Amino acid sequence: MEKKREFDRSDPATEALPTPIQRMLVKMMWVLLLVAFLNTGAVQCQRSSLKDSKRLDPEVNMNISEIIRHWGYPTEEHDVVTEDGYILSVNRIPHGLKKGDDPKPAVFLQHGLLAAGSNWVTNLPNTSLAYLLADAGYDVWIGNSRGNTWSRRHLTLSPDHNEFWQFSYDEMAKKDLPAVVNHILKTTGQEQIYYIGHSQGTTIAFVAFSSMPELASKIKMFFGLAPVATVAFTASPMSKLSIFPDFLIWDVFGKKDFMPQSALIKWFATNVCSKKPLSELCGNLFFVLCGFDELNLNMTRTPVYTSHCPAGTSVQNMIHWSQAVHGGKLMAYDYGRAGNMAHYNQSTPPLYNIQDMKVPTALWSGGHDTLADPKDVAVLLNQVPNLVYHRHIEHWEHLDFIWGLDAPQEMYSEIIKLMSQQDLV
């Protein structure tokens, strides 16, 4: 008797294709969500008048370097090529408003999921970590993960090719991060740098620093903001994607990019978020995804936030996160049994052991963070072997770490203090 083929939920090439009814239900769900979103804000599509455009914050239409220059800071743009051919855009603020003569310790800032390096500079200078670090005497480098708005280039592939999008945070950790760190060290002549990551930026670090000891030796200290190693307890709406099997996600969203910055989002930022009565809607959309703390967000900046974020990633990366919700562990991407044998020489994806990470680590967590859930963070804290500092800020949600009005007092000052102490070692 012929053996029945076992269903493999994680293999995109599986024969167990969704039925027409399944496709219809999923697509109907997303249509309903879109309609609810539009109705909530009573959005009316109309052309912007010249008068309206003059009232727009100019940063809405700026790239990262232009935003930095807008506030009077020096800036450089660097192209970093990974070993697999991706061309990453890296921004640099070599010094603060006062240059000084001494060599400055380098610090690298890595954004989170669906975000971009602009996250570190889209608040006003007195509340943006990148500017505060530069003014404190640091050489600031800002990363952009493969596939986001500013890193959609490759030596041989086009974003129009499915192959371009065959990556997840595994490749960001094992390909992107080593390339950028080595570029910074080569450019500055330093032996070590500081690493600051937010959300997925911490996940990348946990993967890289626990599995690549040579890379870890180049990190003087790791600062994790809203650290994410596991998402077993996450309550974010983004986690609802994990309800669906991988093959259905492939079918609905395709095999390329997920939530890229687009003309529609730009229109929304300039025509909706710029209007005072509706700017709160834009803020609330962020809160729905990441948590609730409206009083701690500069609502006048929402057009700038929404014109730069979301910045996109790959569908495969979102599937990796979906797998993480199901698995409850920090593990490599699951290609399915056959694919895992080809990639890892084992039927299941390997796990990453954070206890192998020796880098001095400081972590900050939020009590109302629905992405980096406090229960997941509690599990993580017991696994970090060289944890030198942790602070739990009870009233914070996921965005307070990058955009919170009280972030300079609550956390940024602590980061700079820890870095200055480490500089003396």
Tab-separated table of C-alpha atoms in Angstrom:
chain	number	residue	atom	x	y	z
A	1	MET	CA	0.000	0.000	0.000
A	2	GLU	CA	1.323	3.441	-0.912
A	3	LYS	CA	2.238	5.491	2.163
A	4	LYS	CA	0.184	8.659	2.502
A	5	ARG	CA	2.262	11.827	2.275
A	6	GLU	CA	2.484	13.503	5.688
A	7	PHE	CA	1.347	17.126	5.789
A	8	ASP	CA	4.157	19.601	6.513
A	9	ARG	CA	2.775	22.994	7.573
A	10	SER	CA	6.057	24.892	7.132
A	11	ASP	CA	6.945	23.804	3.596
A	12	PRO	CA	5.803	26.457	1.061
A	13	ALA	CA	5.952	23.868	-1.675
A	14	THR	CA	3.588	21.497	0.107
A	15	GLU	CA	0.893	19.783	-1.875
A	16	ALA	CA	-1.700	20.587	0.804
A	17	LEU	CA	-2.875	23.743	-0.889
A	18	PRO	CA	-5.590	25.962	0.605
A	19	THR	CA	-9.111	25.430	-0.588
A	20	PRO	CA	-10.970	28.242	-2.379
A	21	ILE	CA	-13.084	28.695	0.742
A	22	GLN	CA	-9.974	29.116	2.918
A	23	ARG	CA	-8.573	31.703	0.528
A	24	MET	CA	-11.861	33.564	0.485
A	25	LEU	CA	-12.172	33.633	4.288
A	26	VAL	CA	-8.639	34.890	4.850
A	27	LYS	CA	-8.876	37.565	2.173
A	28	MET	CA	-12.288	38.581	3.511
A	29	MET	CA	-10.748	38.974	6.968
A	30	TRP	CA	-8.112	41.375	5.666
A	31	VAL	CA	-10.690	43.321	3.679
A	32	LEU	CA	-12.840	43.676	6.788
A	33	LEU	CA	-9.840	44.865	8.799
A	34	LEU	CA	-9.077	47.456	6.142
A	35	VAL	CA	-12.686	48.650	6.053
A	36	ALA	CA	-12.768	48.921	9.848
A	37	PHE	CA	-9.516	50.869	9.758
A	38	LEU	CA	-10.832	53.298	7.173
A	39	ASN	CA	-14.152	53.753	8.942
A	40	THR	CA	-12.432	54.451	12.260
A	41	GLY	CA	-10.731	57.490	10.857
A	42	ALA	CA	-13.484	58.546	8.445
A	43	VAL	CA	-10.771	58.758	5.817
A	44	GLN	CA	-11.704	60.716	2.717
A	45	CYS	CA	-9.444	60.449	-0.321
A	46	GLN	CA	-8.933	63.898	-1.728
A	47	ARG	CA	-6.095	65.832	-3.296
A	48	SER	CA	-3.912	67.856	-0.987
A	49	SER	CA	-4.043	71.558	-1.640
A	50	LEU	CA	-0.893	73.604	-1.971
A	51	LYS	CA	-1.795	75.241	1.306
A	52	ASP	CA	-1.902	71.849	3.043
A	53	SER	CA	1.442	70.763	1.588
A	54	LYS	CA	3.102	73.880	2.970
A	55	ARG	CA	1.941	72.911	6.448
A	56	LEU	CA	3.491	69.457	6.205
A	57	ASP	CA	6.519	68.635	8.298
A	58	PRO	CA	9.355	68.584	5.732
A	59	GLU	CA	10.772	65.403	7.312
A	60	VAL	CA	7.815	63.476	5.887
A	61	ASN	CA	9.485	63.463	2.475
A	62	MET	CA	13.106	63.202	3.619
A	63	ASN	CA	15.408	60.204	3.709
A	64	ILE	CA	17.460	59.406	6.818
A	65	SER	CA	20.478	61.528	5.876
A	66	GLU	CA	18.255	64.476	5.012
A	67	ILE	CA	16.510	64.254	8.380
A	68	ILE	CA	19.864	64.247	10.167
A	69	ARG	CA	21.136	67.243	8.175
A	70	HIS	CA	17.816	69.009	8.770
A	71	TRP	CA	18.746	69.261	12.444
A	72	GLY	CA	22.289	70.451	11.777
A	73	TYR	CA	24.143	67.194	12.417
A	74	PRO	CA	26.878	65.831	10.141
A	75	THR	CA	26.031	62.641	8.288
A	76	GLU	CA	27.470	60.056	5.927
A	77	GLU	CA	25.898	57.256	3.895
A	78	HIS	CA	27.713	53.938	3.541
A	79	ASP	CA	26.882	50.964	1.333
A	80	VAL	CA	27.769	47.649	2.962
A	81	VAL	CA	27.725	44.488	0.840
A	82	THR	CA	26.933	41.208	2.603
A	83	GLU	CA	28.560	37.911	1.682
A	84	ASP	CA	25.369	36.875	-0.138
A	85	GLY	CA	25.210	40.072	-2.204
A	86	TYR	CA	22.728	42.344	-0.401
A	87	ILE	CA	23.632	46.032	-0.390
A	88	LEU	CA	22.736	47.572	2.959
A	89	SER	CA	22.394	51.292	3.532
A	90	VAL	CA	24.109	52.414	6.734
A	91	ASN	CA	23.917	55.978	8.045
A	92	ARG	CA	26.562	57.609	10.194
A	93	ILE	CA	26.574	60.610	12.527
A	94	PRO	CA	30.335	60.916	13.152
A	95	HIS	CA	29.991	63.501	15.912
A	96	GLY	CA	27.531	65.835	17.575
A	97	LEU	CA	26.881	69.514	17.056
A	98	LYS	CA	30.268	70.166	18.677
A	99	LYS	CA	32.900	68.174	16.819
A	100	GLY	CA	35.776	67.790	19.297
A	101	ASP	CA	39.160	66.306	18.430
A	102	ASP	CA	39.351	63.006	20.304
A	103	PRO	CA	38.539	59.674	18.578
A	104	LYS	CA	34.975	58.748	19.421
A	105	PRO	CA	33.794	55.260	20.462
A	106	ALA	CA	31.506	53.755	17.820
A	107	VAL	CA	27.958	52.639	18.577
A	108	PHE	CA	25.650	50.770	16.200
A	109	LEU	CA	21.852	51.163	16.356
A	110	GLN	CA	19.679	48.380	14.917
A	111	HIS	CA	15.944	48.873	14.375
A	112	GLY	CA	13.120	46.394	14.920
A	113	LEU	CA	10.606	44.471	12.812
A	114	LEU	CA	9.018	46.336	9.862
A	115	ALA	CA	11.094	49.375	10.785
A	116	ALA	CA	14.096	51.326	9.515
A	117	GLY	CA	17.049	53.305	10.775
A	118	SER	CA	14.832	56.388	10.705
A	119	ASN	CA	13.306	55.167	13.999
A	120	TRP	CA	16.344	56.559	15.807
A	121	VAL	CA	16.049	60.096	14.365
A	122	THR	CA	12.335	60.785	13.781
A	123	ASN	CA	11.754	62.328	17.189
A	124	LEU	CA	13.048	65.808	17.945
A	125	PRO	CA	16.804	65.919	18.676
A	126	ASN	CA	16.310	66.178	22.441
A	127	THR	CA	14.309	62.929	22.464
A	128	SER	CA	16.078	60.917	19.706
A	129	LEU	CA	18.730	58.466	20.911
A	130	ALA	CA	20.984	58.886	17.864
A	131	TYR	CA	21.388	62.640	18.381
A	132	LEU	CA	21.843	62.310	22.139
A	133	LEU	CA	24.604	59.737	21.646
A	134	ALA	CA	26.346	61.931	19.073
A	135	ASP	CA	26.225	64.938	21.414
A	136	ALA	CA	27.542	62.741	24.243
A	137	GLY	CA	30.700	62.086	22.218
A	138	TYR	CA	29.932	58.898	20.284
A	139	ASP	CA	30.372	57.961	16.634
A	140	VAL	CA	26.841	56.821	15.767
A	141	TRP	CA	26.105	54.236	13.050
A	142	ILE	CA	22.519	53.400	12.060
A	143	GLY	CA	21.605	50.130	10.332
A	144	ASN	CA	18.908	49.145	7.842
A	145	SER	CA	18.065	45.448	7.555
A	146	ARG	CA	17.834	43.792	4.159
A	147	GLY	CA	14.493	44.348	2.475
A	148	ASN	CA	13.450	47.552	4.200
A	149	THR	CA	12.944	50.877	2.417
A	150	TRP	CA	16.654	51.708	2.294
A	151	SER	CA	18.157	48.241	1.757
A	152	ARG	CA	16.335	46.902	-1.297
A	153	ARG	CA	19.417	46.386	-3.467
A	154	HIS	CA	21.507	43.364	-4.430
A	155	LEU	CA	24.522	42.737	-6.629
A	156	THR	CA	22.614	40.386	-8.942
A	157	LEU	CA	18.982	40.146	-7.779
A	158	SER	CA	16.085	42.564	-8.117
A	159	PRO	CA	13.299	43.063	-5.556
A	160	ASP	CA	11.046	41.898	-8.380
A	161	HIS	CA	12.549	38.412	-7.992
A	162	ASN	CA	11.157	36.001	-5.404
A	163	GLU	CA	14.708	34.912	-4.640
A	164	PHE	CA	15.559	38.389	-3.344
A	165	TRP	CA	13.022	37.925	-0.532
A	166	GLN	CA	14.172	34.499	0.644
A	167	PHE	CA	15.429	35.618	4.028
A	168	SER	CA	14.376	36.080	7.640
A	169	TYR	CA	16.016	37.366	10.797
A	170	ASP	CA	18.404	34.399	10.518
A	171	GLU	CA	20.143	36.068	7.574
A	172	MET	CA	19.963	39.478	9.228
A	173	ALA	CA	21.888	38.017	12.165
A	174	LYS	CA	24.348	35.821	10.286
A	175	LYS	CA	24.924	37.884	7.123
A	176	ASP	CA	23.899	41.516	7.683
A	177	LEU	CA	25.265	42.075	11.173
A	178	PRO	CA	28.796	40.684	10.588
A	179	ALA	CA	29.131	42.718	7.390
A	180	VAL	CA	28.097	45.969	9.084
A	181	VAL	CA	30.163	45.435	12.248
A	182	ASN	CA	33.285	44.636	10.220
A	183	HIS	CA	32.691	47.698	8.036
A	184	ILE	CA	32.432	49.956	11.090
A	185	LEU	CA	35.601	48.515	12.627
A	186	LYS	CA	37.507	48.869	9.366
A	187	THR	CA	36.323	52.446	8.836
A	188	THR	CA	36.987	53.643	12.386
A	189	GLY	CA	40.063	51.560	13.171
A	190	GLN	CA	38.498	50.443	16.446
A	191	GLU	CA	38.583	46.921	17.847
A	192	GLN	CA	35.119	46.880	19.428
A	193	ILE	CA	31.818	48.743	19.155
A	194	TYR	CA	28.697	49.180	21.253
A	195	TYR	CA	25.496	47.567	19.985
A	196	ILE	CA	22.013	48.933	20.713
A	197	GLY	CA	19.024	47.003	19.381
A	198	HIS	CA	15.282	47.485	19.634
A	199	SER	CA	12.793	44.600	19.354
A	200	GLN	CA	13.895	42.433	16.394
A	201	GLY	CA	17.200	44.293	16.641
A	202	THR	CA	17.729	42.446	19.923
A	203	THR	CA	16.640	39.133	18.391
A	204	ILE	CA	19.291	39.525	15.702
A	205	ALA	CA	21.856	40.129	18.439
A	206	PHE	CA	20.813	37.108	20.507
A	207	VAL	CA	21.142	34.868	17.443
A	208	ALA	CA	24.434	36.343	16.239
A	209	PHE	CA	26.240	36.756	19.553
A	210	SER	CA	25.274	33.284	20.822
A	211	SER	CA	26.237	31.416	17.641
A	212	MET	CA	29.152	33.496	16.302
A	213	PRO	CA	31.726	33.973	19.096
A	214	GLU	CA	34.200	35.762	16.813
A	215	LEU	CA	31.590	38.411	16.048
A	216	ALA	CA	30.588	38.598	19.715
A	217	SER	CA	34.195	39.391	20.662
A	218	LYS	CA	33.889	42.620	18.642
A	219	ILE	CA	31.027	43.916	20.796
A	220	LYS	CA	32.033	45.934	23.852
A	221	MET	CA	28.519	45.896	25.300
A	222	PHE	CA	25.024	44.977	24.102
A	223	PHE	CA	22.058	47.165	25.042
A	224	GLY	CA	18.685	45.488	24.445
A	225	LEU	CA	15.571	47.678	24.313
A	226	ALA	CA	12.296	45.734	24.465
A	227	PRO	CA	14.279	42.477	24.132
A	228	VAL	CA	12.696	39.661	22.142
A	229	ALA	CA	14.104	36.149	22.231
A	230	THR	CA	10.841	34.219	22.425
A	231	VAL	CA	7.262	35.284	21.692
A	232	ALA	CA	5.366	32.530	23.475
A	233	PHE	CA	3.267	35.037	25.432
A	234	THR	CA	2.956	37.900	22.956
A	235	ALA	CA	-0.512	39.408	22.664
A	236	SER	CA	0.195	41.736	19.754
A	237	PRO	CA	-2.233	41.628	16.809
A	238	MET	CA	0.807	40.858	14.648
A	239	SER	CA	0.979	37.465	16.354
A	240	LYS	CA	-2.468	36.587	14.970
A	241	LEU	CA	-0.733	35.791	11.703
A	242	SER	CA	0.404	32.589	13.401
A	243	ILE	CA	-3.198	31.343	13.417
A	244	PHE	CA	-2.746	30.410	9.779
A	245	PRO	CA	-0.473	27.668	8.408
A	246	ASP	CA	2.586	28.826	6.509
A	247	PHE	CA	1.315	27.733	3.097
A	248	LEU	CA	-1.793	29.894	3.539
A	249	ILE	CA	0.315	32.940	4.434
A	250	TRP	CA	2.375	32.357	1.287
A	251	ASP	CA	-0.814	32.120	-0.749
A	252	VAL	CA	-2.372	35.308	0.619
A	253	PHE	CA	0.696	37.559	0.775
A	254	GLY	CA	2.871	36.048	-1.935
A	255	LYS	CA	6.583	35.336	-1.652
A	256	LYS	CA	8.050	38.833	-1.762
A	257	ASP	CA	7.722	41.811	0.574
A	258	PHE	CA	5.388	42.401	3.495
A	259	MET	CA	4.067	45.874	4.428
A	260	PRO	CA	6.613	47.960	2.522
A	261	GLN	CA	6.555	51.736	2.568
A	262	SER	CA	4.234	52.652	-0.292
A	263	ALA	CA	2.527	55.544	-2.043
A	264	LEU	CA	-0.680	54.725	-0.142
A	265	ILE	CA	1.073	54.905	3.221
A	266	LYS	CA	2.796	58.136	2.189
A	267	TRP	CA	-0.587	59.548	1.145
A	268	PHE	CA	-2.051	58.518	4.481
A	269	ALA	CA	0.806	60.203	6.344
A	270	THR	CA	0.511	63.465	4.434
A	271	ASN	CA	-3.276	63.691	4.108
A	272	VAL	CA	-4.527	62.101	7.317
A	273	CYS	CA	-1.826	62.093	9.972
A	274	SER	CA	-1.019	65.745	9.305
A	275	LYS	CA	-4.560	66.788	10.274
A	276	LYS	CA	-4.926	67.464	13.977
A	277	PRO	CA	-8.251	65.683	14.532
A	278	LEU	CA	-6.918	62.571	12.801
A	279	SER	CA	-3.330	62.567	14.042
A	280	GLU	CA	-4.557	60.676	17.099
A	281	LEU	CA	-5.826	57.938	14.782
A	282	CYS	CA	-2.300	57.422	13.447
A	283	GLY	CA	-0.955	57.197	16.958
A	284	ASN	CA	-3.667	54.750	17.916
A	285	LEU	CA	-2.785	52.499	14.976
A	286	PHE	CA	0.719	52.177	16.388
A	287	PHE	CA	-0.721	51.532	19.834
A	288	VAL	CA	-3.011	48.793	18.534
A	289	LEU	CA	0.025	46.945	17.164
A	290	CYS	CA	2.458	47.618	19.973
A	291	GLY	CA	0.735	48.716	23.189
A	292	PHE	CA	-0.999	51.684	24.784
A	293	ASP	CA	0.635	54.823	26.188
A	294	GLU	CA	-0.784	57.760	24.243
A	295	LEU	CA	0.427	60.408	26.676
A	296	ASN	CA	4.045	59.435	26.009
A	297	LEU	CA	4.034	59.994	22.236
A	298	ASN	CA	4.594	63.335	20.518
A	299	MET	CA	1.404	63.338	18.466
A	300	THR	CA	2.643	66.176	16.249
A	301	ARG	CA	5.286	63.772	14.924
A	302	THR	CA	2.851	61.103	13.715
A	303	PRO	CA	3.077	62.211	10.049
A	304	VAL	CA	6.845	61.681	10.249
A	305	TYR	CA	6.455	58.322	11.998
A	306	THR	CA	3.929	56.980	9.502
A	307	SER	CA	5.785	58.226	6.428
A	308	HIS	CA	8.839	56.169	7.421
A	309	CYS	CA	7.295	53.201	9.216
A	310	PRO	CA	6.321	50.505	8.334
A	311	ALA	CA	9.382	50.080	6.139
A	312	GLY	CA	8.763	46.486	5.070
A	313	THR	CA	10.385	43.093	5.358
A	314	SER	CA	9.988	39.733	3.637
A	315	VAL	CA	6.958	37.474	3.914
A	316	GLN	CA	9.424	34.740	4.856
A	317	ASN	CA	10.556	36.811	7.836
A	318	MET	CA	6.955	37.171	9.001
A	319	ILE	CA	6.523	33.419	8.658
A	320	HIS	CA	9.648	32.938	10.789
A	321	TRP	CA	7.996	35.031	13.489
A	322	SER	CA	4.800	33.022	13.082
A	323	GLN	CA	6.848	29.870	13.635
A	324	ALA	CA	8.404	31.454	16.727
A	325	VAL	CA	4.958	32.051	18.227
A	326	HIS	CA	4.100	28.388	17.705
A	327	GLY	CA	7.456	27.015	18.824
A	328	GLY	CA	7.906	29.235	21.851
A	329	LYS	CA	11.684	29.082	21.425
A	330	LEU	CA	14.488	30.985	19.705
A	331	MET	CA	15.109	28.804	16.679
A	332	ALA	CA	16.226	28.960	13.073
A	333	TYR	CA	13.772	29.214	10.200
A	334	ASP	CA	11.769	26.029	9.603
A	335	TYR	CA	11.969	25.002	5.934
A	336	GLY	CA	10.023	21.788	6.481
A	337	ARG	CA	11.564	18.356	6.941
A	338	ALA	CA	13.179	18.092	3.530
A	339	GLY	CA	14.321	21.707	3.529
A	340	ASN	CA	15.717	21.416	7.036
A	341	MET	CA	17.776	18.397	6.029
A	342	ALA	CA	19.188	20.395	3.120
A	343	HIS	CA	19.946	23.494	5.207
A	344	TYR	CA	20.801	22.059	8.632
A	345	ASN	CA	21.350	18.327	8.056
A	346	GLN	CA	18.571	17.593	10.549
A	347	SER	CA	14.801	17.322	10.264
A	348	THR	CA	14.006	20.201	12.632
A	349	PRO	CA	15.435	23.727	12.787
A	350	PRO	CA	18.278	24.148	15.301
A	351	LEU	CA	17.748	26.100	18.509
A	352	TYR	CA	19.858	29.085	19.536
A	353	ASN	CA	21.293	28.896	23.043
A	354	ILE	CA	21.456	32.353	24.604
A	355	GLN	CA	23.535	30.919	27.438
A	356	ASP	CA	26.404	30.734	24.942
A	357	MET	CA	26.392	34.535	24.597
A	358	LYS	CA	29.234	36.060	26.626
A	359	VAL	CA	28.770	39.731	25.671
A	360	PRO	CA	28.117	42.099	28.619
A	361	THR	CA	24.401	42.838	28.324
A	362	ALA	CA	22.027	45.497	29.639
A	363	LEU	CA	18.284	45.135	29.089
A	364	TRP	CA	15.229	47.366	29.461
A	365	SER	CA	11.665	46.013	29.375
A	366	GLY	CA	8.182	47.519	29.539
A	367	GLY	CA	5.242	46.478	31.660
A	368	HIS	CA	2.674	47.207	28.929
A	369	ASP	CA	4.692	45.848	26.017
A	370	THR	CA	2.530	43.410	24.042
A	371	LEU	CA	5.361	42.382	21.690
A	372	ALA	CA	8.197	41.914	24.170
A	373	ASP	CA	5.821	40.513	26.754
A	374	PRO	CA	7.058	40.710	30.372
A	375	LYS	CA	6.562	36.953	30.777
A	376	ASP	CA	8.816	36.249	27.793
A	377	VAL	CA	11.360	38.723	29.165
A	378	ALA	CA	11.285	36.966	32.547
A	379	VAL	CA	12.270	33.717	30.837
A	380	LEU	CA	15.010	35.525	28.921
A	381	LEU	CA	16.574	37.114	32.003
A	382	ASN	CA	17.399	33.697	33.435
A	383	GLN	CA	19.226	32.742	30.238
A	384	VAL	CA	21.562	35.727	29.750
A	385	PRO	CA	24.875	34.702	31.371
A	386	ASN	CA	26.537	38.138	31.462
A	387	LEU	CA	23.598	40.350	32.395
A	388	VAL	CA	25.104	43.464	33.961
A	389	TYR	CA	21.939	45.553	34.170
A	390	HIS	CA	18.177	45.220	33.798
A	391	ARG	CA	15.407	47.702	34.400
A	392	HIS	CA	11.692	47.110	34.049
A	393	ILE	CA	9.723	50.286	33.313
A	394	GLU	CA	6.190	49.391	34.279
A	395	HIS	CA	4.285	52.070	32.333
A	396	TRP	CA	6.153	51.576	29.041
A	397	GLU	CA	4.949	49.898	25.853
A	398	HIS	CA	6.890	48.809	22.777
A	399	LEU	CA	7.316	52.216	21.137
A	400	ASP	CA	8.375	54.128	24.235
A	401	PHE	CA	11.897	52.749	23.818
A	402	ILE	CA	12.375	54.683	20.561
A	403	TRP	CA	9.778	57.477	20.659
A	404	GLY	CA	8.778	57.941	24.293
A	405	LEU	CA	8.779	61.537	25.491
A	406	ASP	CA	10.308	60.436	28.788
A	407	ALA	CA	12.848	58.056	27.190
A	408	PRO	CA	15.818	60.436	27.691
A	409	GLN	CA	15.201	60.560	31.446
A	410	GLU	CA	14.005	56.984	31.922
A	411	MET	CA	16.549	55.129	29.769
A	412	TYR	CA	18.824	57.067	27.388
A	413	SER	CA	20.687	58.722	30.262
A	414	GLU	CA	21.277	55.277	31.768
A	415	ILE	CA	22.616	53.931	28.465
A	416	ILE	CA	25.060	56.824	28.132
A	417	LYS	CA	26.155	56.410	31.765
A	418	LEU	CA	26.809	52.682	31.295
A	419	MET	CA	28.723	53.362	28.087
A	420	SER	CA	30.876	56.025	29.736
A	421	GLN	CA	31.691	53.598	32.546
A	422	GLN	CA	32.584	50.913	30.014
A	423	ASP	CA	34.819	53.384	28.145
A	424	LEU	CA	37.057	53.498	31.211
A	425	VAL	CA	37.542	49.721	31.343
